[in-house]
Structure formats: structure tokens, C-alpha cells
Amino acid sequence: MNEINPKISASSASVAGKSFSELPLSPAMQATLQQLGYLTMTPIQAASLPIALAGHDLIAQAKTGSGKTAAFALALLTNLNPRRFAVQAMVLCPTRELADQVTQEIRRLARSADNIKILTLCGGSIMRTQVSSLEHGAHIIVGTPGRIMDHMERGTLNLEALNTLVLDEADRMLEMGFVDDIAYVAKRCPAQRQTLLFSATYPDGIARLARQFMRNPQEVKLREQHEESKIRQRFYKVENDDRLQAVGMLLKHYRPVSTLAFCNTKQQCRALLEVLHGLGIHALTLNGDLEQRERDQVLIQFANRSSSVLVATDVAARGLDIAQLEAVINVDVTPDPEVHIHRIGRTGRADQNGWALSLCTPTDRNRIITIAQTMRIEPDWHDLSALQNDDDTPLVPPMVTLQILGGRKEKIRPGDVLGALTGEAGFTREQVGKITVTDQYTYVAVARNIAHEAVRKLSAGKVKGKSVKVREL
Ligand code: ADP
Ligand code: MG
């Protein structure tokens, strides 16, 4: 029987700041890490890499943005023989988006080794194309469980040489109902292999899943420790009927450029979106009903600061890594203190301060007590009536997103768009924000006051020697 070892709970302090040079990695890999600016290990890397590199099965839990990808990527790349042209590692991810992110990170880490082929297999792409790519061979597969299962059933994916199986974002895959698919895939992988499971939270289902196909896994859990100084947490008393209007009051008072607003249900997300739009606030929502392209567009507009508020449930927001977030608003308080901690940990990243604002009705009181006990804090209570709402200037995002018809397929790169805007069109670098190239479209954020002119000049001029169609999103 497979048992789970007693937990190794590492505190960030005991493992922070260790150098990768302590690990048994090749000199080429050490050099790549240096080039990428990975100078010290993140706490989850320091806690999990020695175990993973020693060949043990591993369950690792740490919050979003803590560097879990590199932790398993270094392990699977160490197990890989580039001269053997067969699938040796496979990573299961919940969504195409996350599979793309993982693929990119593995590519970056694998760049010193020559010719390692990584293939992404997700639903929504054409099966036939994937089959022919598989026929050409690959060392590493990254994909979603459903599509990988399809390939296994059709016999188009040979896993005989597999030595490393990774489950990334395991909590989210469970929430999305992938349990049976994961078990199907895992049970058909060679028994002689290493299995690594990574997760942001640790619901009960994980241990149950792990017991089915992991061998004597070691467990590493990193409790979230927010740097108190960076996240300023306030609790506002509110009556249930006033909850949604109160979000508008908080936004008008604190005036954050980017806010992630958490609701407990999809219905609440929809209701809040309507209220915010009614107040003239630029808000978007993420939910499971969106098509992939719509989802991409929501995330792009929010991340490039051309939308003020992203309204989401915990499920919809899981795994999102947004660099700059001035505020997190808990529109509804969550019953799970770990979820609360995870939510507010999205703000106050890097060197920035962040606000964590929670709206609490009298019936939320018990939840707040549990959260306060778990976080070992004394809740800082405030009254909505104390908010100043005399500033009548509307809350407007600083940027506008322009959509250019044409993307990776047309070989457009971010530099081409930046060149077109700062060259002939005559704008400054500071007026141009984030540029994101997808298969068919390129999105560029520009300062709000130049948006119309930028559309006009881009449409009249050329990008990569060709005329392009451009519009404001
Ligand atoms: P997670 O999977 O835990 O949410 P990611 O693996 O996506 O986190 O990593 C978050 C970010 O941190 C990425 O941009 C990654 O490139 C960066 N990163 C990872 N490890 C290190 C490191 N040791 N030093 C500096 N940056 C790192
Ligand atoms: Mg991750």
C-alpha cells in the first residue's frame, strides 16, 4: 500500500535564499539559471528540489507565483536523455493557458540542451495536426488530461519510455472534474517512474488521488506567509443589500489601477459586473462560459491595465499570475481561511503595497473570526461611512488595448509593433504598454489619450512591411 509520509512543513525563512549551486544540476543548467536571473531558489524550490532530484515521488503545495513550474521542470529535465527520441516526461495541466505557460517555462530552462522537443496537447486544437507532430517525435508532452487520454486511446501517444509524470495545479484539475481522467492516464504510464504533484491549495481529494498511483510520496507544504507590511488588510461592515454598491465606494475611495474582485458564485459575478458598469467603471469578468479567445482578451486587457476591475470566482482565477495588482476585494467572504489567504496574496507582490479589502455582513462574522485566528491577526474594522467619495473624477484605466488583426501566424513579434508605434507614428516608448502576440491577433496597450491617433496611424502605416487592420477593444 502506498502511504503518504509525514508532512515536511517548511517555513519560508528556513529555506529562502539558497543558491541553485547546492543542487546536483549540470553546469549547463546552472548557467541557464544564471542567464534567466534565477539567482536563488524560491522557498518551494529549495524545499522540493532536493527531494525531486533524488528521485522520490513528491507532493508539493505552495501559492500561485511561487516558482512551482521550475521546481518540476528541473527534475524532469534532469531525468531526460536528449539522445533518446521518445516521450520521457509528461505534464498534466488543467487548461490550455496553463499548459502554454508551462511549455514556455520548460523551453526557457531547456535552452542549453540541444534539440529537446516539447509538444503541447490540449483540446480545442486540431487532432490531426497533433497526431502528425507526435509522429515526428517529442521528448516532453504538456497537455490537458482529456486530450492526452484521447491520444492514448487512439494509440497515437506512446509512453513506454516515460520516466517522469507531473500533475500541475492538481487542486484545479480536481475542481474541474478531471479525477478519473488523471487516474486513467497515470495507471497506463510505466510503473517504474517518478510522479510529482504540484498544487496551490491542499483539498482532501489530493491525498486520495495521490494514494491511487504515487509511491511513498514525500510531502512539502509551504504555508503562505504574507509580508505583513505589504498587504494592508481592512474589513468593512456592510448589510447584504448594500454589498455590490459598496464595491463601487471602495473603488472610488482607494482608486486602485487594477483590482481583482472575488465573489463566491458566478451569479454574484454577473450582478457585480452590472453594478460596476452602471457606475461607469471599466470591469470585466472571467467565467467558464467564455470561449478561449474571449478569455484571452479579458486577461490581456486586465493585465495590461486597460481594465480597472476583474471580477472572478476562486475557480476562474486559479493559476492566474498577475504582476501588478493594487487591490483585492473580497466581495463575498469565503468560508475557507486558506482560500482567503490565497486570494489576498495576489496583491502586495514584489516591492509594491497592496490593499486587501473585505466586505462583511453580520452573518460573515464567524468566518472573519476563523480567518483572523488562522492568520493570527486582529481584524482591522472600518465603516463604509468613513470612506471619502467626494472625488468625482471617474475611475479610468490608464491604458487602452488595440487589437491588430495578425499574430504569430503572420510572424509578427512585439518588436515589430513597438517599432511601428515609436518609428513612423512618432509615439514615445512610455506611451506604449504591454504587447501580447497570439496566433491570430496582436494586442498592444497604449496610453488612453493617444488611443484614437494610434489606431489611425497604425492603420495608415505598416507593421512588418504590411498594412494591418486595427481596432480599439
Ligand atoms: P507557480 O507555478 O508557483 O504559480 P511559476 O512557476 O509560474 O509559479 O513562477 C512564477 C514566476 O517566477 C515566473 O515568472 C518564473 O519565471 C519566476 N521564477 C521562478 N523561479 C524563480 C527563481 N528561482 N528566481 C527568480 N524568478 C523565478
Ligand atoms: Mg503553476
PDB file of C-alpha atoms and ligand atoms in Angstrom, residues 18 20 33 36-42 44-45 62-72 98 101-102 105 108 168-169 198-200 319-321 349, ligand 1:
ATOM      1  CA  LYS A  18      19.574  29.231  -1.063  1.00  0.00           C
ATOM      2  CA  PHE A  20      20.875  26.597  -7.061  1.00  0.00           C
ATOM      3  CA  LEU A  33      19.558  29.614 -14.446  1.00  0.00           C
ATOM      4  CA  LEU A  36      17.470  33.739 -16.598  1.00  0.00           C
ATOM      5  CA  GLY A  37      18.259  35.700 -13.453  1.00  0.00           C
ATOM      6  CA  TYR A  38      17.251  32.830 -11.184  1.00  0.00           C
ATOM      7  CA  LEU A  39      19.934  33.558  -8.610  1.00  0.00           C
ATOM      8  CA  THR A  40      18.397  31.980  -5.537  1.00  0.00           C
ATOM      9  CA  MET A  41      15.763  29.309  -5.140  1.00  0.00           C
ATOM     10  CA  THR A  42      12.278  30.299  -4.138  1.00  0.00           C
ATOM     11  CA  ILE A  44       9.156  25.886  -2.627  1.00  0.00           C
ATOM     12  CA  GLN A  45      12.095  25.177  -4.955  1.00  0.00           C
ATOM     13  CA  ALA A  62       2.711  26.456  -2.447  1.00  0.00           C
ATOM     14  CA  LYS A  63       0.833  29.510  -3.527  1.00  0.00           C
ATOM     15  CA  THR A  64       0.460  30.805  -7.080  1.00  0.00           C
ATOM     16  CA  GLY A  65       3.555  32.606  -8.314  1.00  0.00           C
ATOM     17  CA  SER A  66       5.979  30.773  -6.044  1.00  0.00           C
ATOM     18  CA  GLY A  67       8.001  29.106  -8.810  1.00  0.00           C
ATOM     19  CA  LYS A  68       6.494  25.622  -8.864  1.00  0.00           C
ATOM     20  CA  THR A  69       6.999  25.218 -12.618  1.00  0.00           C
ATOM     21  CA  ALA A  70      10.775  25.410 -12.421  1.00  0.00           C
ATOM     22  CA  ALA A  71      10.714  23.017  -9.456  1.00  0.00           C
ATOM     23  CA  PHE A  72       9.255  20.199 -11.543  1.00  0.00           C
ATOM     24  CA  LEU A  98      -1.594  26.927 -18.105  1.00  0.00           C
ATOM     25  CA  GLN A 101       2.757  28.799 -19.660  1.00  0.00           C
ATOM     26  CA  VAL A 102       4.370  25.550 -18.506  1.00  0.00           C
ATOM     27  CA  GLU A 105       8.968  27.860 -18.865  1.00  0.00           C
ATOM     28  CA  ARG A 108      13.411  28.539 -21.321  1.00  0.00           C
ATOM     29  CA  ASP A 168       0.430  20.585 -12.125  1.00  0.00           C
ATOM     30  CA  GLU A 169      -2.304  22.643 -10.460  1.00  0.00           C
ATOM     31  CA  PHE A 198       2.049  20.315  -7.511  1.00  0.00           C
ATOM     32  CA  SER A 199      -0.825  22.313  -6.130  1.00  0.00           C
ATOM     33  CA  ALA A 200      -1.638  25.789  -4.814  1.00  0.00           C
ATOM     34  CA  GLY A 319      -3.437  29.882 -11.550  1.00  0.00           C
ATOM     35  CA  LEU A 320      -3.559  33.424 -12.880  1.00  0.00           C
ATOM     36  CA  ASP A 321      -0.331  35.235 -12.315  1.00  0.00           C
ATOM     37  CA  ARG A 349       3.752  41.319  -4.761  1.00  0.00           C
TER      38      ARG A 349
HETATM   39  P1  ADP B   1       3.606  28.909  -9.787  1.00  0.00           P
HETATM   40  O1  ADP B   1       3.536  27.762 -10.742  1.00  0.00           O
HETATM   41  O2  ADP B   1       4.022  28.523  -8.415  1.00  0.00           O
HETATM   42  O3  ADP B   1       2.345  29.718  -9.780  1.00  0.00           O
HETATM   43  P2  ADP B   1       5.529  29.965 -11.651  1.00  0.00           P
HETATM   44  O4  ADP B   1       6.292  28.727 -11.851  1.00  0.00           O
HETATM   45  O5  ADP B   1       4.568  30.364 -12.718  1.00  0.00           O
HETATM   46  O6  ADP B   1       4.746  29.924 -10.267  1.00  0.00           O
HETATM   47  O7  ADP B   1       6.605  31.133 -11.376  1.00  0.00           O
HETATM   48  C1  ADP B   1       6.245  32.479 -11.180  1.00  0.00           C
HETATM   49  C2  ADP B   1       7.323  33.390 -11.741  1.00  0.00           C
HETATM   50  O8  ADP B   1       8.536  33.294 -11.005  1.00  0.00           O
HETATM   51  C3  ADP B   1       7.696  33.071 -13.169  1.00  0.00           C
HETATM   52  O9  ADP B   1       7.694  34.283 -13.900  1.00  0.00           O
HETATM   53  C4  ADP B   1       9.084  32.475 -13.094  1.00  0.00           C
HETATM   54  O10 ADP B   1       9.825  32.754 -14.259  1.00  0.00           O
HETATM   55  C5  ADP B   1       9.658  33.155 -11.871  1.00  0.00           C
HETATM   56  N1  ADP B   1      10.669  32.337 -11.136  1.00  0.00           N
HETATM   57  C6  ADP B   1      10.591  31.028 -10.845  1.00  0.00           C
HETATM   58  N2  ADP B   1      11.674  30.618 -10.134  1.00  0.00           N
HETATM   59  C7  ADP B   1      12.440  31.717  -9.940  1.00  0.00           C
HETATM   60  C8  ADP B   1      13.695  31.952  -9.270  1.00  0.00           C
HETATM   61  N3  ADP B   1      14.332  30.981  -8.614  1.00  0.00           N
HETATM   62  N4  ADP B   1      14.189  33.203  -9.288  1.00  0.00           N
HETATM   63  C9  ADP B   1      13.531  34.185  -9.931  1.00  0.00           C
HETATM   64  N5  ADP B   1      12.356  34.042 -10.586  1.00  0.00           N
HETATM   65  C10 ADP B   1      11.806  32.825 -10.589  1.00  0.00           C
END
